[in-house]
Each structure stands twice: as C-alpha cells, then as structure tokens.
C-alpha cells in the first residue's frame, strides 16, 4: 500500500516538474521582454524623441501646418506614447528571440526552418506596408483632406489627434501586408485551397470592405486606400496558393525525420 502511494506521488511529481519548468521559462521570457521594452522606451524618450517627432510631423509640416496642443499634458503624453511604440520596435529583436527560444523545443526541424523563413518574410512585408503607406498612401490622404477643407476652416491640428491618425494608417497597412503569408500558411496546412480562395472572392471583397472600415479612420477615402492594397495582396496570395502543396502532418514528418536520423 505504501509502495503504491510512493509510486503515485513520484509520478505526479515528475509530471508537475516539466510544467513548472515551462512556467519558469515563460516567466523568464516575459521578464526579459518587458525589460527590453522598458530599456527601449527610455532610450527613445531621452535620446531619440526629437528625431522621432520630427519624422512623424514632417508630412504635415511640409504643407505649412504647425501642430498644436490643446491640453497642458497633451504634448508630453503624446511623446510618451510615441516613445513607448518606438521602444517596443527597438526591443523587438530581443522579444522575438525570447519567444522563439520558448517555442523552439516544441517544433520539429522542418517546422523550425519554415518558421524562420516565413517570419523573415512577414517582417519584411510588415515594414514594406508601413513604408508604402508613409510614402504614398498617407500623403495622398493628407492632400485630399486638406484640399477638401480649404475655404471651410483653418487647419489647427492637435498633436495627439494627428499622431493617432497617422498610427491609424501605418499599423493597418503593416498588418494588411501579412495577407500573402497567412494564405501560404493556411494553404500549406490544408485549411484553404486555390478553388476555395477563388470561389469565395466576392465574400472576400465584402470582408475587406468591413475590415478596412474597422481599421482605418472613419472616412471613405481611408477605407478605399486600405481596401485596394488588401485586394491586390489577396490576389497575390491566390497566385502563391497555386504553387503551394499541402504539407505533411506532424506525425508523418516526425517519422520521416526518424528514418533520416537512422
């Protein structure tokens, strides 16, 4: 009786030990990530704040408009928000490395290769989306709104509203440019096919219109400027899906790796 109890206790303790190791590893990932973000925030706020604010305000100041603030703390709070976003961007290599070190042991070799390859592609597409928006779409949107406002009122733009408007453009475009990666991954695992993507095109157009209305500021021009690239990226994803073959399952892939090792 006592021997059986000891065996049960040892089994439960051995099961709890890996769980505790995972919890400690996750705690370490969170602490290092938060610390890196905090360090990036301090670096951005005390040393890079002026350059970042100049970069943000350059499109509107090129139109001869000076940003203002209407509340005592508005300018400082806005700079804190911008510095926090910049700090997370600066700390992103450390954060991504920590996340990768946490999930890597749970992936097979072929999954690790696929993750590394497509993470790099997703990062490049995200940056391309932001650059494309900042250099082309956002200036066109600003020109449209300023032209439409001429003769109606004098533009006096609050810095907080302006930064929020800018972020409302840049981030959705960065996320939208991930669409080909999403289509590739879903096709690779068999969740989508070329036939499915082409037959559901009309529903995709409706969904894109709804997503654009949610992600962008509440005006038709912004929604159209986001919806058109999304539809183009969807068609690019369809072309990618035509050359992608559904991947093998985890069990089959593991068996193939074991045969190769043997």
PDB file of C-alpha atoms in Angstrom:
ATOM      1  CA  UNK A   1       0.000   0.000   0.000  1.00  0.00           C
ATOM      2  CA  UNK A   2       2.737   2.444   0.955  1.00  0.00           C
ATOM      3  CA  UNK A   3       4.792   1.424  -2.097  1.00  0.00           C
ATOM      4  CA  UNK A   4       1.833   2.177  -4.383  1.00  0.00           C
ATOM      5  CA  UNK A   5       1.341   5.602  -2.801  1.00  0.00           C
ATOM      6  CA  UNK A   6       5.024   6.394  -3.232  1.00  0.00           C
ATOM      7  CA  UNK A   7       4.839   5.422  -6.926  1.00  0.00           C
ATOM      8  CA  UNK A   8       1.797   7.651  -7.466  1.00  0.00           C
ATOM      9  CA  UNK A   9       3.487  10.534  -5.682  1.00  0.00           C
ATOM     10  CA  UNK A  10       6.676  10.165  -7.729  1.00  0.00           C
ATOM     11  CA  UNK A  11       4.656  10.015 -10.974  1.00  0.00           C
ATOM     12  CA  UNK A  12       2.689  13.149 -10.132  1.00  0.00           C
ATOM     13  CA  UNK A  13       5.858  14.996  -9.144  1.00  0.00           C
ATOM     14  CA  UNK A  14       7.557  14.015 -12.419  1.00  0.00           C
ATOM     15  CA  UNK A  15       4.540  15.333 -14.356  1.00  0.00           C
ATOM     16  CA  UNK A  16       4.495  18.570 -12.391  1.00  0.00           C
ATOM     17  CA  UNK A  17       8.202  19.188 -12.917  1.00  0.00           C
ATOM     18  CA  UNK A  18       8.021  19.838 -16.722  1.00  0.00           C
ATOM     19  CA  UNK A  19       5.005  22.081 -16.179  1.00  0.00           C
ATOM     20  CA  UNK A  20       6.915  24.105 -13.601  1.00  0.00           C
ATOM     21  CA  UNK A  21       9.869  24.338 -15.992  1.00  0.00           C
ATOM     22  CA  UNK A  22       7.573  25.715 -18.705  1.00  0.00           C
ATOM     23  CA  UNK A  23       6.109  28.249 -16.279  1.00  0.00           C
ATOM     24  CA  UNK A  24       9.572  29.392 -15.209  1.00  0.00           C
ATOM     25  CA  UNK A  25      10.701  29.609 -18.845  1.00  0.00           C
ATOM     26  CA  UNK A  26       7.632  31.689 -19.729  1.00  0.00           C
ATOM     27  CA  UNK A  27       8.257  33.920 -16.725  1.00  0.00           C
ATOM     28  CA  UNK A  28      11.830  34.456 -17.902  1.00  0.00           C
ATOM     29  CA  UNK A  29      10.630  35.323 -21.422  1.00  0.00           C
ATOM     30  CA  UNK A  30       8.150  37.873 -20.060  1.00  0.00           C
ATOM     31  CA  UNK A  31      10.644  39.488 -17.704  1.00  0.00           C
ATOM     32  CA  UNK A  32      13.359  39.845 -20.344  1.00  0.00           C
ATOM     33  CA  UNK A  33      10.866  41.109 -22.938  1.00  0.00           C
ATOM     34  CA  UNK A  34       9.395  43.701 -20.588  1.00  0.00           C
ATOM     35  CA  UNK A  35      12.883  44.765 -19.510  1.00  0.00           C
ATOM     36  CA  UNK A  36      13.994  45.147 -23.129  1.00  0.00           C
ATOM     37  CA  UNK A  37      10.865  47.184 -23.958  1.00  0.00           C
ATOM     38  CA  UNK A  38      11.459  49.405 -20.913  1.00  0.00           C
ATOM     39  CA  UNK A  39      15.080  49.967 -21.941  1.00  0.00           C
ATOM     40  CA  UNK A  40      13.962  50.784 -25.488  1.00  0.00           C
ATOM     41  CA  UNK A  41      11.369  53.211 -24.145  1.00  0.00           C
ATOM     42  CA  UNK A  42      13.943  55.058 -22.031  1.00  0.00           C
ATOM     43  CA  UNK A  43      16.379  55.203 -24.941  1.00  0.00           C
ATOM     44  CA  UNK A  44      13.693  56.531 -27.271  1.00  0.00           C
ATOM     45  CA  UNK A  45      12.332  59.094 -24.833  1.00  0.00           C
ATOM     46  CA  UNK A  46      15.626  60.586 -23.669  1.00  0.00           C
ATOM     47  CA  UNK A  47      17.757  60.321 -26.802  1.00  0.00           C
ATOM     48  CA  UNK A  48      15.607  59.719 -29.912  1.00  0.00           C
ATOM     49  CA  UNK A  49      12.422  61.594 -29.082  1.00  0.00           C
ATOM     50  CA  UNK A  50      13.253  64.677 -31.135  1.00  0.00           C
ATOM     51  CA  UNK A  51      14.189  62.698 -34.245  1.00  0.00           C
ATOM     52  CA  UNK A  52      11.073  60.558 -33.989  1.00  0.00           C
ATOM     53  CA  UNK A  53       8.735  63.521 -33.552  1.00  0.00           C
ATOM     54  CA  UNK A  54      10.385  65.309 -36.489  1.00  0.00           C
ATOM     55  CA  UNK A  55       9.875  62.218 -38.631  1.00  0.00           C
ATOM     56  CA  UNK A  56       6.225  61.960 -37.608  1.00  0.00           C
ATOM     57  CA  UNK A  57       5.389  65.628 -38.107  1.00  0.00           C
ATOM     58  CA  UNK A  58       7.295  66.009 -41.389  1.00  0.00           C
ATOM     59  CA  UNK A  59       4.349  65.199 -43.733  1.00  0.00           C
ATOM     60  CA  UNK A  60       2.033  67.784 -42.166  1.00  0.00           C
ATOM     61  CA  UNK A  61       4.681  70.459 -41.653  1.00  0.00           C
ATOM     62  CA  UNK A  62       5.602  70.113 -45.347  1.00  0.00           C
ATOM     63  CA  UNK A  63       2.124  71.522 -46.013  1.00  0.00           C
ATOM     64  CA  UNK A  64       2.942  74.586 -43.928  1.00  0.00           C
ATOM     65  CA  UNK A  65       0.817  73.494 -40.947  1.00  0.00           C
ATOM     66  CA  UNK A  66       2.183  73.616 -37.394  1.00  0.00           C
ATOM     67  CA  UNK A  67       0.928  71.119 -34.853  1.00  0.00           C
ATOM     68  CA  UNK A  68      -0.582  72.450 -31.633  1.00  0.00           C
ATOM     69  CA  UNK A  69      -1.672  71.001 -28.309  1.00  0.00           C
ATOM     70  CA  UNK A  70      -4.902  71.926 -26.556  1.00  0.00           C
ATOM     71  CA  UNK A  71      -4.279  70.407 -23.137  1.00  0.00           C
ATOM     72  CA  UNK A  72      -1.445  71.022 -20.692  1.00  0.00           C
ATOM     73  CA  UNK A  73      -0.239  67.416 -20.720  1.00  0.00           C
ATOM     74  CA  UNK A  74      -1.130  66.556 -24.316  1.00  0.00           C
ATOM     75  CA  UNK A  75       2.315  67.150 -25.849  1.00  0.00           C
ATOM     76  CA  UNK A  76       4.131  65.169 -23.137  1.00  0.00           C
ATOM     77  CA  UNK A  77       1.636  62.290 -23.123  1.00  0.00           C
ATOM     78  CA  UNK A  78       1.835  62.019 -26.904  1.00  0.00           C
ATOM     79  CA  UNK A  79       5.630  61.876 -26.785  1.00  0.00           C
ATOM     80  CA  UNK A  80       5.412  59.179 -24.110  1.00  0.00           C
ATOM     81  CA  UNK A  81       3.101  57.122 -26.326  1.00  0.00           C
ATOM     82  CA  UNK A  82       5.349  57.532 -29.342  1.00  0.00           C
ATOM     83  CA  UNK A  83       8.443  56.658 -27.290  1.00  0.00           C
ATOM     84  CA  UNK A  84       6.717  53.529 -25.989  1.00  0.00           C
ATOM     85  CA  UNK A  85       5.915  52.339 -29.507  1.00  0.00           C
ATOM     86  CA  UNK A  86       9.464  53.139 -30.646  1.00  0.00           C
ATOM     87  CA  UNK A  87      10.865  51.337 -27.595  1.00  0.00           C
ATOM     88  CA  UNK A  88       8.917  48.187 -28.432  1.00  0.00           C
ATOM     89  CA  UNK A  89      10.192  48.379 -32.009  1.00  0.00           C
ATOM     90  CA  UNK A  90      13.781  48.732 -30.781  1.00  0.00           C
ATOM     91  CA  UNK A  91      13.306  45.845 -28.371  1.00  0.00           C
ATOM     92  CA  UNK A  92      11.566  43.637 -30.945  1.00  0.00           C
ATOM     93  CA  UNK A  93      14.720  41.599 -31.807  1.00  0.00           C
ATOM     94  CA  UNK A  94      15.114  40.666 -28.142  1.00  0.00           C
ATOM     95  CA  UNK A  95      11.388  39.964 -27.743  1.00  0.00           C
ATOM     96  CA  UNK A  96      11.255  37.821 -30.885  1.00  0.00           C
ATOM     97  CA  UNK A  97      14.353  35.903 -29.837  1.00  0.00           C
ATOM     98  CA  UNK A  98      12.852  35.167 -26.428  1.00  0.00           C
ATOM     99  CA  UNK A  99       9.581  33.970 -27.955  1.00  0.00           C
ATOM    100  CA  UNK A 100      11.492  31.839 -30.438  1.00  0.00           C
ATOM    101  CA  UNK A 101      13.628  30.264 -27.691  1.00  0.00           C
ATOM    102  CA  UNK A 102      10.422  29.391 -25.815  1.00  0.00           C
ATOM    103  CA  UNK A 103       8.551  27.701 -28.680  1.00  0.00           C
ATOM    104  CA  UNK A 104      11.548  26.190 -30.485  1.00  0.00           C
ATOM    105  CA  UNK A 105      11.758  22.977 -28.373  1.00  0.00           C
ATOM    106  CA  UNK A 106       8.144  22.146 -29.306  1.00  0.00           C
ATOM    107  CA  UNK A 107       8.812  22.281 -33.066  1.00  0.00           C
ATOM    108  CA  UNK A 108      10.244  19.683 -35.412  1.00  0.00           C
ATOM    109  CA  UNK A 109      13.253  20.557 -37.564  1.00  0.00           C
ATOM    110  CA  UNK A 110      11.192  21.220 -40.699  1.00  0.00           C
ATOM    111  CA  UNK A 111       8.796  23.398 -38.683  1.00  0.00           C
ATOM    112  CA  UNK A 112      11.707  25.421 -37.306  1.00  0.00           C
ATOM    113  CA  UNK A 113      13.023  26.044 -40.831  1.00  0.00           C
ATOM    114  CA  UNK A 114       9.573  27.069 -42.067  1.00  0.00           C
ATOM    115  CA  UNK A 115       9.032  29.366 -39.091  1.00  0.00           C
ATOM    116  CA  UNK A 116      12.381  31.134 -39.531  1.00  0.00           C
ATOM    117  CA  UNK A 117      11.888  31.588 -43.271  1.00  0.00           C
ATOM    118  CA  UNK A 118       8.349  32.921 -43.105  1.00  0.00           C
ATOM    119  CA  UNK A 119       8.960  35.052 -40.053  1.00  0.00           C
ATOM    120  CA  UNK A 120      11.606  36.918 -42.028  1.00  0.00           C
ATOM    121  CA  UNK A 121       9.202  37.280 -44.967  1.00  0.00           C
ATOM    122  CA  UNK A 122       6.440  38.535 -42.644  1.00  0.00           C
ATOM    123  CA  UNK A 123       8.793  41.092 -41.065  1.00  0.00           C
ATOM    124  CA  UNK A 124       9.869  42.414 -44.471  1.00  0.00           C
ATOM    125  CA  UNK A 125       6.250  42.640 -45.637  1.00  0.00           C
ATOM    126  CA  UNK A 126       5.260  44.472 -42.443  1.00  0.00           C
ATOM    127  CA  UNK A 127       7.994  47.060 -42.980  1.00  0.00           C
ATOM    128  CA  UNK A 128       7.099  47.360 -46.674  1.00  0.00           C
ATOM    129  CA  UNK A 129       3.487  48.012 -45.723  1.00  0.00           C
ATOM    130  CA  UNK A 130       4.455  50.814 -43.351  1.00  0.00           C
ATOM    131  CA  UNK A 131       6.901  52.369 -45.838  1.00  0.00           C
ATOM    132  CA  UNK A 132       4.373  52.113 -48.666  1.00  0.00           C
ATOM    133  CA  UNK A 133       1.738  53.817 -46.555  1.00  0.00           C
ATOM    134  CA  UNK A 134       4.054  56.565 -45.283  1.00  0.00           C
ATOM    135  CA  UNK A 135       5.490  57.430 -48.695  1.00  0.00           C
ATOM    136  CA  UNK A 136       2.440  57.094 -50.934  1.00  0.00           C
ATOM    137  CA  UNK A 137      -0.962  56.488 -49.360  1.00  0.00           C
ATOM    138  CA  UNK A 138      -0.675  58.772 -46.350  1.00  0.00           C
ATOM    139  CA  UNK A 139       0.487  61.880 -48.306  1.00  0.00           C
ATOM    140  CA  UNK A 140      -2.377  61.352 -50.765  1.00  0.00           C
ATOM    141  CA  UNK A 141      -4.850  61.109 -47.913  1.00  0.00           C
ATOM    142  CA  UNK A 142      -3.470  64.246 -46.273  1.00  0.00           C
ATOM    143  CA  UNK A 143      -3.671  66.158 -49.559  1.00  0.00           C
ATOM    144  CA  UNK A 144      -7.260  65.067 -50.052  1.00  0.00           C
ATOM    145  CA  UNK A 145      -8.402  66.128 -46.590  1.00  0.00           C
ATOM    146  CA  UNK A 146      -6.550  69.439 -46.671  1.00  0.00           C
ATOM    147  CA  UNK A 147      -7.877  70.310 -50.119  1.00  0.00           C
ATOM    148  CA  UNK A 148     -11.405  69.436 -49.088  1.00  0.00           C
ATOM    149  CA  UNK A 149     -11.038  71.652 -46.013  1.00  0.00           C
ATOM    150  CA  UNK A 150      -9.798  74.719 -47.867  1.00  0.00           C
ATOM    151  CA  UNK A 151     -12.149  77.659 -47.612  1.00  0.00           C
ATOM    152  CA  UNK A 152     -14.148  75.926 -44.889  1.00  0.00           C
ATOM    153  CA  UNK A 153     -11.887  76.301 -41.855  1.00  0.00           C
ATOM    154  CA  UNK A 154      -8.296  76.997 -40.867  1.00  0.00           C
ATOM    155  CA  UNK A 155      -6.379  73.805 -40.040  1.00  0.00           C
ATOM    156  CA  UNK A 156      -5.207  73.716 -36.413  1.00  0.00           C
ATOM    157  CA  UNK A 157      -4.225  70.119 -35.812  1.00  0.00           C
ATOM    158  CA  UNK A 158      -3.769  68.733 -32.322  1.00  0.00           C
ATOM    159  CA  UNK A 159      -0.596  66.687 -31.945  1.00  0.00           C
ATOM    160  CA  UNK A 160      -2.418  63.851 -30.184  1.00  0.00           C
ATOM    161  CA  UNK A 161      -5.125  63.610 -32.870  1.00  0.00           C
ATOM    162  CA  UNK A 162      -2.543  63.812 -35.639  1.00  0.00           C
ATOM    163  CA  UNK A 163      -0.340  61.054 -34.203  1.00  0.00           C
ATOM    164  CA  UNK A 164      -3.391  58.864 -33.655  1.00  0.00           C
ATOM    165  CA  UNK A 165      -4.486  59.481 -37.239  1.00  0.00           C
ATOM    166  CA  UNK A 166      -1.014  58.591 -38.536  1.00  0.00           C
ATOM    167  CA  UNK A 167      -0.829  55.384 -36.500  1.00  0.00           C
ATOM    168  CA  UNK A 168      -4.319  54.515 -37.718  1.00  0.00           C
ATOM    169  CA  UNK A 169      -2.844  54.457 -41.207  1.00  0.00           C
ATOM    170  CA  UNK A 170       0.580  52.881 -40.701  1.00  0.00           C
ATOM    171  CA  UNK A 171      -0.242  49.897 -38.483  1.00  0.00           C
ATOM    172  CA  UNK A 172      -3.204  48.583 -40.538  1.00  0.00           C
ATOM    173  CA  UNK A 173      -1.096  48.687 -43.689  1.00  0.00           C
ATOM    174  CA  UNK A 174       1.707  46.783 -41.971  1.00  0.00           C
ATOM    175  CA  UNK A 175      -0.761  44.117 -40.832  1.00  0.00           C
ATOM    176  CA  UNK A 176      -2.501  44.005 -44.205  1.00  0.00           C
ATOM    177  CA  UNK A 177       0.745  43.156 -45.977  1.00  0.00           C
ATOM    178  CA  UNK A 178       0.812  39.888 -43.985  1.00  0.00           C
ATOM    179  CA  UNK A 179      -2.058  38.512 -46.082  1.00  0.00           C
ATOM    180  CA  UNK A 180       0.136  36.518 -48.527  1.00  0.00           C
ATOM    181  CA  UNK A 181       1.908  34.882 -45.571  1.00  0.00           C
ATOM    182  CA  UNK A 182      -1.419  33.956 -43.969  1.00  0.00           C
ATOM    183  CA  UNK A 183      -2.691  32.458 -47.229  1.00  0.00           C
ATOM    184  CA  UNK A 184       0.531  30.496 -47.692  1.00  0.00           C
ATOM    185  CA  UNK A 185       0.394  29.026 -44.182  1.00  0.00           C
ATOM    186  CA  UNK A 186      -3.304  28.122 -44.355  1.00  0.00           C
ATOM    187  CA  UNK A 187      -2.783  26.520 -47.764  1.00  0.00           C
ATOM    188  CA  UNK A 188       0.297  24.679 -46.524  1.00  0.00           C
ATOM    189  CA  UNK A 189      -1.621  23.039 -43.675  1.00  0.00           C
ATOM    190  CA  UNK A 190      -4.638  22.318 -45.869  1.00  0.00           C
ATOM    191  CA  UNK A 191      -7.105  24.812 -44.417  1.00  0.00           C
ATOM    192  CA  UNK A 192      -7.504  26.635 -47.752  1.00  0.00           C
ATOM    193  CA  UNK A 193      -7.187  25.700 -51.430  1.00  0.00           C
ATOM    194  CA  UNK A 194      -6.963  27.639 -54.671  1.00  0.00           C
ATOM    195  CA  UNK A 195     -10.511  26.623 -55.562  1.00  0.00           C
ATOM    196  CA  UNK A 196     -11.784  27.848 -52.200  1.00  0.00           C
ATOM    197  CA  UNK A 197      -9.954  31.171 -52.498  1.00  0.00           C
ATOM    198  CA  UNK A 198     -11.252  31.867 -56.000  1.00  0.00           C
ATOM    199  CA  UNK A 199     -14.824  30.767 -55.342  1.00  0.00           C
ATOM    200  CA  UNK A 200     -15.083  32.957 -52.218  1.00  0.00           C
ATOM    201  CA  UNK A 201     -13.702  36.087 -53.911  1.00  0.00           C
ATOM    202  CA  UNK A 202     -16.961  38.050 -53.661  1.00  0.00           C
ATOM    203  CA  UNK A 203     -17.201  37.318 -49.942  1.00  0.00           C
ATOM    204  CA  UNK A 204     -13.565  38.365 -49.552  1.00  0.00           C
ATOM    205  CA  UNK A 205     -14.339  41.716 -51.181  1.00  0.00           C
ATOM    206  CA  UNK A 206     -17.155  42.257 -48.676  1.00  0.00           C
ATOM    207  CA  UNK A 207     -14.930  41.201 -45.756  1.00  0.00           C
ATOM    208  CA  UNK A 208     -12.134  43.509 -46.951  1.00  0.00           C
ATOM    209  CA  UNK A 209     -14.548  46.438 -47.033  1.00  0.00           C
ATOM    210  CA  UNK A 210     -15.669  45.689 -43.464  1.00  0.00           C
ATOM    211  CA  UNK A 211     -12.091  45.255 -42.191  1.00  0.00           C
ATOM    212  CA  UNK A 212     -10.988  48.482 -43.871  1.00  0.00           C
ATOM    213  CA  UNK A 213     -13.891  50.313 -42.244  1.00  0.00           C
ATOM    214  CA  UNK A 214     -12.869  48.977 -38.826  1.00  0.00           C
ATOM    215  CA  UNK A 215      -9.112  49.523 -39.062  1.00  0.00           C
ATOM    216  CA  UNK A 216      -8.965  52.956 -40.668  1.00  0.00           C
ATOM    217  CA  UNK A 217     -10.195  56.355 -39.511  1.00  0.00           C
ATOM    218  CA  UNK A 218     -13.939  56.860 -40.163  1.00  0.00           C
ATOM    219  CA  UNK A 219     -13.853  58.204 -43.722  1.00  0.00           C
ATOM    220  CA  UNK A 220     -14.442  56.645 -47.141  1.00  0.00           C
ATOM    221  CA  UNK A 221     -11.101  57.707 -48.637  1.00  0.00           C
ATOM    222  CA  UNK A 222      -9.056  55.970 -45.932  1.00  0.00           C
ATOM    223  CA  UNK A 223     -11.138  52.823 -46.314  1.00  0.00           C
ATOM    224  CA  UNK A 224     -10.632  52.730 -50.083  1.00  0.00           C
ATOM    225  CA  UNK A 225      -6.878  53.385 -49.762  1.00  0.00           C
ATOM    226  CA  UNK A 226      -6.598  50.378 -47.450  1.00  0.00           C
ATOM    227  CA  UNK A 227      -9.084  48.100 -49.238  1.00  0.00           C
ATOM    228  CA  UNK A 228      -7.399  48.294 -52.656  1.00  0.00           C
ATOM    229  CA  UNK A 229      -3.965  47.029 -51.465  1.00  0.00           C
ATOM    230  CA  UNK A 230      -5.716  44.318 -49.443  1.00  0.00           C
ATOM    231  CA  UNK A 231      -7.488  43.041 -52.547  1.00  0.00           C
ATOM    232  CA  UNK A 232      -4.243  43.154 -54.524  1.00  0.00           C
ATOM    233  CA  UNK A 233      -2.431  41.227 -51.782  1.00  0.00           C
ATOM    234  CA  UNK A 234      -5.262  38.688 -51.746  1.00  0.00           C
ATOM    235  CA  UNK A 235      -4.750  38.066 -55.454  1.00  0.00           C
ATOM    236  CA  UNK A 236      -1.016  37.683 -54.801  1.00  0.00           C
ATOM    237  CA  UNK A 237      -1.880  35.126 -52.127  1.00  0.00           C
ATOM    238  CA  UNK A 238      -4.045  33.234 -54.623  1.00  0.00           C
ATOM    239  CA  UNK A 239      -1.097  33.061 -57.020  1.00  0.00           C
ATOM    240  CA  UNK A 240       1.098  31.751 -54.187  1.00  0.00           C
ATOM    241  CA  UNK A 241      -1.523  29.140 -53.289  1.00  0.00           C
ATOM    242  CA  UNK A 242      -1.404  27.801 -56.861  1.00  0.00           C
ATOM    243  CA  UNK A 243       2.204  26.675 -56.418  1.00  0.00           C
ATOM    244  CA  UNK A 244       1.995  25.567 -52.777  1.00  0.00           C
ATOM    245  CA  UNK A 245       1.496  21.908 -51.954  1.00  0.00           C
ATOM    246  CA  UNK A 246      -0.239  20.979 -48.690  1.00  0.00           C
ATOM    247  CA  UNK A 247       2.327  19.871 -46.138  1.00  0.00           C
ATOM    248  CA  UNK A 248       2.552  16.562 -44.364  1.00  0.00           C
ATOM    249  CA  UNK A 249       1.271  16.115 -40.826  1.00  0.00           C
ATOM    250  CA  UNK A 250       3.398  16.332 -37.719  1.00  0.00           C
ATOM    251  CA  UNK A 251       3.348  12.538 -37.158  1.00  0.00           C
ATOM    252  CA  UNK A 252       4.390  11.768 -40.724  1.00  0.00           C
ATOM    253  CA  UNK A 253       7.079  14.434 -40.666  1.00  0.00           C
ATOM    254  CA  UNK A 254       8.423  13.082 -37.375  1.00  0.00           C
ATOM    255  CA  UNK A 255       8.565   9.579 -38.857  1.00  0.00           C
ATOM    256  CA  UNK A 256      10.473  10.876 -41.868  1.00  0.00           C
ATOM    257  CA  UNK A 257      12.968  12.660 -39.608  1.00  0.00           C
ATOM    258  CA  UNK A 258      13.472   9.474 -37.563  1.00  0.00           C
ATOM    259  CA  UNK A 259      14.179   7.499 -40.760  1.00  0.00           C
ATOM    260  CA  UNK A 260      16.691  10.106 -41.879  1.00  0.00           C
ATOM    261  CA  UNK A 261      18.447  10.008 -38.488  1.00  0.00           C
ATOM    262  CA  UNK A 262      18.560   6.220 -38.581  1.00  0.00           C
TER     263      UNK A 262
END
